PDB file of C-alpha atoms in Angstrom:
ATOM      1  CA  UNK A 261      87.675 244.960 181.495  1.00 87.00           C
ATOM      2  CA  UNK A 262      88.040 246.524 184.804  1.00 92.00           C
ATOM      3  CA  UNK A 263      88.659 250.534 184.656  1.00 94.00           C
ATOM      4  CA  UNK A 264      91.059 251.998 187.402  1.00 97.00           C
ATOM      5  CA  UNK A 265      91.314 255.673 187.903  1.00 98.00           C
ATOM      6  CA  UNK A 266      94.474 257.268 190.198  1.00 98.00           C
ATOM      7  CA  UNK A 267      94.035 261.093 191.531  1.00 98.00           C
ATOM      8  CA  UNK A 268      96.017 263.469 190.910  1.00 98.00           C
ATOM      9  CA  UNK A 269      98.136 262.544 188.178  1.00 97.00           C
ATOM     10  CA  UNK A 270     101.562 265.062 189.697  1.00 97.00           C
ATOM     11  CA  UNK A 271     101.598 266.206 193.281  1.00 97.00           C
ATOM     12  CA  UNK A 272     104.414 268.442 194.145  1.00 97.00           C
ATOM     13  CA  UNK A 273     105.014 268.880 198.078  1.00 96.00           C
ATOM     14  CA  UNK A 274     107.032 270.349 200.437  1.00 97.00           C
ATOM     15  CA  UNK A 275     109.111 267.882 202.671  1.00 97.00           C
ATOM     16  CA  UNK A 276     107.302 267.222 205.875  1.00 97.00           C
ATOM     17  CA  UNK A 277     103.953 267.742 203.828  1.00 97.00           C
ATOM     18  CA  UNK A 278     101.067 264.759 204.301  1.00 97.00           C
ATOM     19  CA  UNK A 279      99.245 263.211 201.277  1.00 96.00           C
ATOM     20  CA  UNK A 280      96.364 260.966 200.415  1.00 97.00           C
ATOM     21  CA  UNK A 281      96.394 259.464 196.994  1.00 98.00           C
ATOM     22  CA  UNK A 282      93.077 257.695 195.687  1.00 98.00           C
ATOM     23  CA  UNK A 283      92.548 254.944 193.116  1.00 98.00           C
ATOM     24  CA  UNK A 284      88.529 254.244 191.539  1.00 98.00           C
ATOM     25  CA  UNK A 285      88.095 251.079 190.006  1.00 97.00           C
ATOM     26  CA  UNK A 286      84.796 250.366 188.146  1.00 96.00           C
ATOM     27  CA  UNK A 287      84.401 246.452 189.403  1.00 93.00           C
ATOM     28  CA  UNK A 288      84.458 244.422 192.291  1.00 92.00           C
ATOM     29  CA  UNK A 289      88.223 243.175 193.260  1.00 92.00           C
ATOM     30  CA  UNK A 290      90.157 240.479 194.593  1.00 90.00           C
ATOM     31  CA  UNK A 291      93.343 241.959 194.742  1.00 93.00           C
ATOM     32  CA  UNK A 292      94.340 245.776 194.973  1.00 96.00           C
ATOM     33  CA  UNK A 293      98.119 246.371 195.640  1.00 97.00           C
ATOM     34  CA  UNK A 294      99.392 249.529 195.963  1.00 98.00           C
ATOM     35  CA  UNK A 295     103.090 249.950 194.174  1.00 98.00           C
ATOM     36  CA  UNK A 296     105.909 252.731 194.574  1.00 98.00           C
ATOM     37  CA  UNK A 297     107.928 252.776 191.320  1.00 96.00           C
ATOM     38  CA  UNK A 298     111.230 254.176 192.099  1.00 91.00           C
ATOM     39  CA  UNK A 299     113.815 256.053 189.625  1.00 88.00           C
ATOM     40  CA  UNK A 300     115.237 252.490 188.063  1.00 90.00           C
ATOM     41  CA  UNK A 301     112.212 251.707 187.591  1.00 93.00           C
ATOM     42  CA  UNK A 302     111.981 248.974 190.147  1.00 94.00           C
ATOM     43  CA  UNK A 303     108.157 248.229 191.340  1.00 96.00           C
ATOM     44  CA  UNK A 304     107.989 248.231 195.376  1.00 95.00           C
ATOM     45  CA  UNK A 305     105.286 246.524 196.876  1.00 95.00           C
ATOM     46  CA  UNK A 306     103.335 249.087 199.076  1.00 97.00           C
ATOM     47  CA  UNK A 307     100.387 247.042 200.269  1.00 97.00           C
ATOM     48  CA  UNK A 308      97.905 243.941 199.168  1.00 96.00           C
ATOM     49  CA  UNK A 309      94.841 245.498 200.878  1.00 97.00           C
ATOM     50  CA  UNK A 310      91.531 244.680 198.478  1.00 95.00           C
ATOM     51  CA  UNK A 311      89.882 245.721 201.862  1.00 96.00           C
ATOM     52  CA  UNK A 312      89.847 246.953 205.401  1.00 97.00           C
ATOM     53  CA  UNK A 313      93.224 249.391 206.708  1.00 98.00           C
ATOM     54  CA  UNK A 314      97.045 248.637 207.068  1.00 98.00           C
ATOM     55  CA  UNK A 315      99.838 250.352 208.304  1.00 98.00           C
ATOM     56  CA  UNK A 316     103.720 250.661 207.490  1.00 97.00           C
ATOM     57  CA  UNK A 317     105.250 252.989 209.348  1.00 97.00           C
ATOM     58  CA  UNK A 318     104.413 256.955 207.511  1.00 98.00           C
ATOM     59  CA  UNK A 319     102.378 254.939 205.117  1.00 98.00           C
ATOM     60  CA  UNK A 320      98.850 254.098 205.244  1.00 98.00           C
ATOM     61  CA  UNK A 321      96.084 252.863 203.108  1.00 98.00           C
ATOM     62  CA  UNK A 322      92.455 251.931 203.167  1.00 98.00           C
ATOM     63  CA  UNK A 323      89.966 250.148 200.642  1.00 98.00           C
ATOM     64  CA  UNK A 324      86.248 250.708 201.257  1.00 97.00           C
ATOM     65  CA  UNK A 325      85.393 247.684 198.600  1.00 95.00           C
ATOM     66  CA  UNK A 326      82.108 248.556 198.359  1.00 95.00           C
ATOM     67  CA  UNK A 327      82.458 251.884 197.156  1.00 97.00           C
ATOM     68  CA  UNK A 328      85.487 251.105 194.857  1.00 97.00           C
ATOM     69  CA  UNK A 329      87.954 252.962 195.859  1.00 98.00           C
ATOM     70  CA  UNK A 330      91.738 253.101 197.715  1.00 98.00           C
ATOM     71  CA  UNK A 331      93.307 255.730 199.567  1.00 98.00           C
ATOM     72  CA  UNK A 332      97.141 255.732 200.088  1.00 98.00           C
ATOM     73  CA  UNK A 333      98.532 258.200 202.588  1.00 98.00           C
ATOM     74  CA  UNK A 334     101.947 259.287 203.513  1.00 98.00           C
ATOM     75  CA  UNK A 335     102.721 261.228 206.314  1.00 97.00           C
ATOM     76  CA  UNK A 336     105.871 263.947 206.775  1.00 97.00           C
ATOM     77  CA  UNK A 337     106.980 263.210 203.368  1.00 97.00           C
ATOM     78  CA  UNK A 338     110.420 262.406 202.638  1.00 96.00           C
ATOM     79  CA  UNK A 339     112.275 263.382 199.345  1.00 95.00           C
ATOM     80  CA  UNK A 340     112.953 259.719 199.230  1.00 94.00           C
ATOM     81  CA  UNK A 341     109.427 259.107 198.832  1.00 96.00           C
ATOM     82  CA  UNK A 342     109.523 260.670 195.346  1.00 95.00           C
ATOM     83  CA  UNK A 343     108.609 258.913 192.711  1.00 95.00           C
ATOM     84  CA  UNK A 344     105.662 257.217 190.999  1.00 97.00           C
ATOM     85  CA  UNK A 345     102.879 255.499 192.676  1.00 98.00           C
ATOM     86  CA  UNK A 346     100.830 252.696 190.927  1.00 98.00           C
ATOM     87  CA  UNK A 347      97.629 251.151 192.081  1.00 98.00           C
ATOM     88  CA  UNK A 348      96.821 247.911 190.180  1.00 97.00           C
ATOM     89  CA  UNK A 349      93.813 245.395 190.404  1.00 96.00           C
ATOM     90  CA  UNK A 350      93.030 242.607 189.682  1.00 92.00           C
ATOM     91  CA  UNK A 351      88.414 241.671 189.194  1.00 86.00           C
ATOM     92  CA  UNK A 352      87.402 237.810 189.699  1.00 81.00           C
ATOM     93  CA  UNK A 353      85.092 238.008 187.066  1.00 69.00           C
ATOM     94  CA  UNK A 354      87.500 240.345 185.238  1.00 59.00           C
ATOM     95  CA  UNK A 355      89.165 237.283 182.931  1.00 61.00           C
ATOM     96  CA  UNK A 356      92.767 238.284 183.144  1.00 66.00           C
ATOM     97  CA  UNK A 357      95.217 236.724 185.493  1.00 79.00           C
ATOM     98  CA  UNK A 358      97.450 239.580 185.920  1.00 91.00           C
ATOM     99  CA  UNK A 359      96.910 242.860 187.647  1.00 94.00           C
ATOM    100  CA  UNK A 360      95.109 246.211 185.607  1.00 95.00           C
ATOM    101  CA  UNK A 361      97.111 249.265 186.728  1.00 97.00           C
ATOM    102  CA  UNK A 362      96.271 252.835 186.903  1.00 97.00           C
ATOM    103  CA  UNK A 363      98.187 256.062 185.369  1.00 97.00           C
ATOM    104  CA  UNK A 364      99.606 256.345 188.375  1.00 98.00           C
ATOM    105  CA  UNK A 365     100.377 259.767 190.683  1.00 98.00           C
ATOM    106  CA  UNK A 366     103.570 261.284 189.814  1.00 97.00           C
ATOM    107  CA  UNK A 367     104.943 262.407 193.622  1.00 97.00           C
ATOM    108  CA  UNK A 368     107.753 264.892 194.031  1.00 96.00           C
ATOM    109  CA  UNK A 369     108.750 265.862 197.368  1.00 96.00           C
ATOM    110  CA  UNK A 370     110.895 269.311 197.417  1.00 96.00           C
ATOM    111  CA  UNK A 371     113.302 269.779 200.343  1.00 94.00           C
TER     112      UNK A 371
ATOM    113  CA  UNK B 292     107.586 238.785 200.002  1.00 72.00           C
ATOM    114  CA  UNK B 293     108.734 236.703 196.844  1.00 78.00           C
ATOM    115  CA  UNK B 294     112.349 237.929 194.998  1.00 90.00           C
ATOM    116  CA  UNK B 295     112.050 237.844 191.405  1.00 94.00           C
ATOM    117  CA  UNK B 296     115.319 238.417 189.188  1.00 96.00           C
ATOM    118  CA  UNK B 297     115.696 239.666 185.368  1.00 97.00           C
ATOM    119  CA  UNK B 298     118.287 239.385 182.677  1.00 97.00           C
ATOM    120  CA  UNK B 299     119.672 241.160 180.671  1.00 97.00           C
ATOM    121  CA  UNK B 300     119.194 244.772 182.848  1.00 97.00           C
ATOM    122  CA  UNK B 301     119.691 246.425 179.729  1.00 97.00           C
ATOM    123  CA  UNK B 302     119.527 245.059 176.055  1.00 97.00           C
ATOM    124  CA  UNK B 303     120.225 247.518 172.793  1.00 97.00           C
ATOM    125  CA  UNK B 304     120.040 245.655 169.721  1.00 96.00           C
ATOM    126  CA  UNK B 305     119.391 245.727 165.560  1.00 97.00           C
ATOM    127  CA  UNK B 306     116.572 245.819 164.073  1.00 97.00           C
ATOM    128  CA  UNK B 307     115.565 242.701 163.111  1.00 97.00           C
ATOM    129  CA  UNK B 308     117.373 240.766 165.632  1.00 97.00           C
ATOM    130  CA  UNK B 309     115.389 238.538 168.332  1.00 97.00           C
ATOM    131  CA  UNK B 310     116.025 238.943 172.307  1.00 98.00           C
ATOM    132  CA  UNK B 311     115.909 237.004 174.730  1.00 98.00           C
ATOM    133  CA  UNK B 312     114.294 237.709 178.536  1.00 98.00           C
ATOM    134  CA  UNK B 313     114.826 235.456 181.411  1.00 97.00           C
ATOM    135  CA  UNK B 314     112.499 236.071 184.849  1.00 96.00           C
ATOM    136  CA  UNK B 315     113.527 234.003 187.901  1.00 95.00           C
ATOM    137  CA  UNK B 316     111.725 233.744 191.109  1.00 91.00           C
ATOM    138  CA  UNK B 317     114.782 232.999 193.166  1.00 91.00           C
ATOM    139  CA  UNK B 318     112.938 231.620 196.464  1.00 86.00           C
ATOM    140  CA  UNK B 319     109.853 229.549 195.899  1.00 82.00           C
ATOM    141  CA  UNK B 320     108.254 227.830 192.883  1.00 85.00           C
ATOM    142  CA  UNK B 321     105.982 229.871 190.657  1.00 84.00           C
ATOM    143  CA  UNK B 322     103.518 228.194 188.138  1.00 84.00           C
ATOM    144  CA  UNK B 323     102.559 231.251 187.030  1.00 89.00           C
ATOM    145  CA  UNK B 324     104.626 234.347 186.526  1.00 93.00           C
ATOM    146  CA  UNK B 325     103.307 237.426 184.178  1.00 95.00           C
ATOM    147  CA  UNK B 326     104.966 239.729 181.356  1.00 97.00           C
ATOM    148  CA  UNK B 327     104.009 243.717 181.506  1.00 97.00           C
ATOM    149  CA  UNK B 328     105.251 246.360 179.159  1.00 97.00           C
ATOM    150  CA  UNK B 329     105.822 249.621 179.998  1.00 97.00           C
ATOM    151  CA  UNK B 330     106.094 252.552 177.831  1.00 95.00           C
ATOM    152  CA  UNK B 331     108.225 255.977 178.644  1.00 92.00           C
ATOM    153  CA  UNK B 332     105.497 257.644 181.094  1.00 90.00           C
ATOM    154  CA  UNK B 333     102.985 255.275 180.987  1.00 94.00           C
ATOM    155  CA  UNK B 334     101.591 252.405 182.558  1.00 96.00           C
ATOM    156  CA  UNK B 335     102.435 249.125 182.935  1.00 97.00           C
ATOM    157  CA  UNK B 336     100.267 246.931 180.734  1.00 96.00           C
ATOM    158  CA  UNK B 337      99.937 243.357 180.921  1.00 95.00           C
ATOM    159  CA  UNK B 338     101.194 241.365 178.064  1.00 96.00           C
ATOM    160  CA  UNK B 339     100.720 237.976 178.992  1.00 95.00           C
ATOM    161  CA  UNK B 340     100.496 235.084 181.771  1.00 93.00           C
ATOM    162  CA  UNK B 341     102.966 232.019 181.806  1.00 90.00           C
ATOM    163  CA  UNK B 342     102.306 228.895 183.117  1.00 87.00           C
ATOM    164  CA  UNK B 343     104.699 226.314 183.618  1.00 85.00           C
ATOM    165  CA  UNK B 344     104.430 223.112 181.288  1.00 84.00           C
ATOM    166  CA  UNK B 345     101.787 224.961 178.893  1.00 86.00           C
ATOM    167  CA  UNK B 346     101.295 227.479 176.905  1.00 89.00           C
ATOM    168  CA  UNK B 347     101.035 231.583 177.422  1.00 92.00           C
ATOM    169  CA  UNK B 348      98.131 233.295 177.713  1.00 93.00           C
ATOM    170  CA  UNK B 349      98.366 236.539 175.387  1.00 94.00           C
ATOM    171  CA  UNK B 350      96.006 239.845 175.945  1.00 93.00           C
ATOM    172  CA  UNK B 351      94.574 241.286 173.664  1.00 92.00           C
ATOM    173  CA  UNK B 352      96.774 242.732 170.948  1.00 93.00           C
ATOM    174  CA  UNK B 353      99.722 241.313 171.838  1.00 95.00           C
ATOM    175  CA  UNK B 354     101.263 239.171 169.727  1.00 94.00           C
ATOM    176  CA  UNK B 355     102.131 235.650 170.250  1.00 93.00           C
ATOM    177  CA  UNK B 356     104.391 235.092 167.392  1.00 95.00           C
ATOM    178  CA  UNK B 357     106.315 237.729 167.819  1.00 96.00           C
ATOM    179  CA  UNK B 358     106.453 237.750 171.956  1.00 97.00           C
ATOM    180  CA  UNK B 359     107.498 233.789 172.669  1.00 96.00           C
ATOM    181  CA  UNK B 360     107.190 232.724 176.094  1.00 94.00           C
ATOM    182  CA  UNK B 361     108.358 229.837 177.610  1.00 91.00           C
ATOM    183  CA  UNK B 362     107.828 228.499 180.979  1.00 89.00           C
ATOM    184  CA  UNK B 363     110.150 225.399 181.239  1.00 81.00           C
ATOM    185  CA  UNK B 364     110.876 225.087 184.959  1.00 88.00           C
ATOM    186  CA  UNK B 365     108.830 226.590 188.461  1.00 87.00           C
ATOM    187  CA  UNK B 366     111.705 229.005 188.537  1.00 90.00           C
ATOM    188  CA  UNK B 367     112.245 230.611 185.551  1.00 93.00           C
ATOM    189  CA  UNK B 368     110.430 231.850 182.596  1.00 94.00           C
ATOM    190  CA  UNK B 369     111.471 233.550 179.627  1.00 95.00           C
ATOM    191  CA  UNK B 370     110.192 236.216 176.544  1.00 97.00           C
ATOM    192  CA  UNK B 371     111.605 236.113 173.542  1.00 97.00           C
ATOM    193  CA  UNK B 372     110.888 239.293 170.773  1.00 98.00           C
ATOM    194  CA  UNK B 373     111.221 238.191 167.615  1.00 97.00           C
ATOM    195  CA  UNK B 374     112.447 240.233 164.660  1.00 97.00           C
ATOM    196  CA  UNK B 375     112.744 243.185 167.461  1.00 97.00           C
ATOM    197  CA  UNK B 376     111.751 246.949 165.549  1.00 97.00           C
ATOM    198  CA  UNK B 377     112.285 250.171 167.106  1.00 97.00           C
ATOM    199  CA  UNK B 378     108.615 250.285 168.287  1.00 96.00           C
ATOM    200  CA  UNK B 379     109.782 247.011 170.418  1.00 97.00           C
ATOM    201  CA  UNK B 380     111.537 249.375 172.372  1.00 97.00           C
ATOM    202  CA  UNK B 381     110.359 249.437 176.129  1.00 97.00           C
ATOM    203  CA  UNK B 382     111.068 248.388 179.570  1.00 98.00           C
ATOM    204  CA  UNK B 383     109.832 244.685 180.018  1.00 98.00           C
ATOM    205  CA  UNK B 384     108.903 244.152 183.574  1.00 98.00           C
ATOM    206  CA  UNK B 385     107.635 240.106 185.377  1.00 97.00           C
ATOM    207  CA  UNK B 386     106.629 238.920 188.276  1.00 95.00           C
ATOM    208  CA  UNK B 387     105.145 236.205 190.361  1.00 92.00           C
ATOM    209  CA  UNK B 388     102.122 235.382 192.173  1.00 86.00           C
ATOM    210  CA  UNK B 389     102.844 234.708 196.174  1.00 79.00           C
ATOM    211  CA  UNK B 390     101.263 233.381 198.775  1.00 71.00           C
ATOM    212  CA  UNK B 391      97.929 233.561 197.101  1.00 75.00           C
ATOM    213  CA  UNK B 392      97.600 237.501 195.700  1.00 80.00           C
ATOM    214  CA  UNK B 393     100.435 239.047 196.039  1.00 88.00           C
ATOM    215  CA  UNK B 394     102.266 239.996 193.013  1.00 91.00           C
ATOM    216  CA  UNK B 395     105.936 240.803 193.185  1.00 92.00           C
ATOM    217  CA  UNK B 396     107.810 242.395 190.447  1.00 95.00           C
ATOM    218  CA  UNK B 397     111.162 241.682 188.900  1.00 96.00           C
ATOM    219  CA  UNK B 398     113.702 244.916 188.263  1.00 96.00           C
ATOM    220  CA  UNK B 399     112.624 245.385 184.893  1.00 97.00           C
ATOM    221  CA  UNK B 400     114.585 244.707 181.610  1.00 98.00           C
ATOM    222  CA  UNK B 401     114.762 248.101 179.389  1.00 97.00           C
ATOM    223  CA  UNK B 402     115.410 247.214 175.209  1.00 98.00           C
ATOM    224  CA  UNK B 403     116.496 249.547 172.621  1.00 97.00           C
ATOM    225  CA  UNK B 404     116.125 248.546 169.412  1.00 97.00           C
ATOM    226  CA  UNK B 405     118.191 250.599 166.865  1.00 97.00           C
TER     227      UNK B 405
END
């Protein structure tokens, strides 16, 4: 099946700081979502983007498809934004349904 | 974006004893919804897909028997752990499949079994 890689596993910032967050995957995709998984638990929806560049506000992210890989950035970092970040993905030819996920990045944002 | 509910929030039961999971996706009609597992620092893996009016599809190493899920209505579908053992123990997460893609994720269930 599909492989998906997430770099770094634990990112410790300051508040204010900027990061960029970056998920491999070994296949082709038709879906990539990018997920914040707060302290309960509870999986937030980031972005669908299997290609091209969104937006939300301090967040960012960008898929260059051919080159399998996402980027995820967040801008002056809020202690809010702590937490764990998931990309998942999901490969046409892959078999499964559901989505793959990575290990996940492991944010903490220090006041 | 779709909102998906879970109950129980919190289960802690014998060993031995079966539990029951329900998913709803409270604002549209899902024919499929999926079941993840996800361990203390780890992952989420996918357990299986549910489709309403047939049967589950299981990945690979999960069992069937001892994971039931049924898919009864377009709302609602539900996991069942048999005979639950302490290695049961996780936090049991679904969601649905919206407009197209997009997957949206319940608020997780979290089972102790003692």
């Amino acid at each position: 099946g599909i492989q998906v890689e997430q770099s770094p596993p634990d990112l410790i910032l300051q508040e204010g700081a900027n990061s960029t967050l970056r998920c491999n995957f070994s296949d082709s995709v038709n879906n990539l979502q990018w997920f914040h998984q707060n302290p309960w638990g509870q999986l937030i929806n980031l972005f669908y983007i299997p290609s091209g560049t969104k937006q939300n506000g301090r967040l960012s992210a960008t898929t260059v498809a051919t080159e399998r890989y996402s980027l995820l950035y967040i801008s002056s970092s809020q202690t809010t934004d702590s937490g764990v970040y998931f990309c998942a993905v999901r490969s046409p030819g892959g078999g499964a349904d559901g989505l793959t996920f990575g290990k996940g990045t492991h944010l903490i944002i220090q006041p | 974006g779709a909102v998906v509910s879970q109950h129980p929030s919190w289960v802690i039961c014998k060993s031995g004893t079966s539990v029951k999971i329900e998913c709803r996706s409270l604002d549209f009609q899902a024919t499929t919804m999926f079941w993840y597992r996800q361990f203390p620092k780890q992952s989420l893996m996918l357990m299986a897909t549910s489709n309403e009016g047939s049967k589950a599809t299981y990945e690979q190493g999960v069992e069937k028997d001892k994971f039931l899920i049924n898919h009864a209505s377009l709302t609602l579908s539900t996991l069942t752990v048999t005979s639950a053992h302490p290695e049961d123990s996780s936090f049991y997460i679904c969601s649905t499949r919206f407009a197209g893609e997009t997957q949206y994720f319940g608020p997780g269930t979290r089972l102790l079994v003692l």
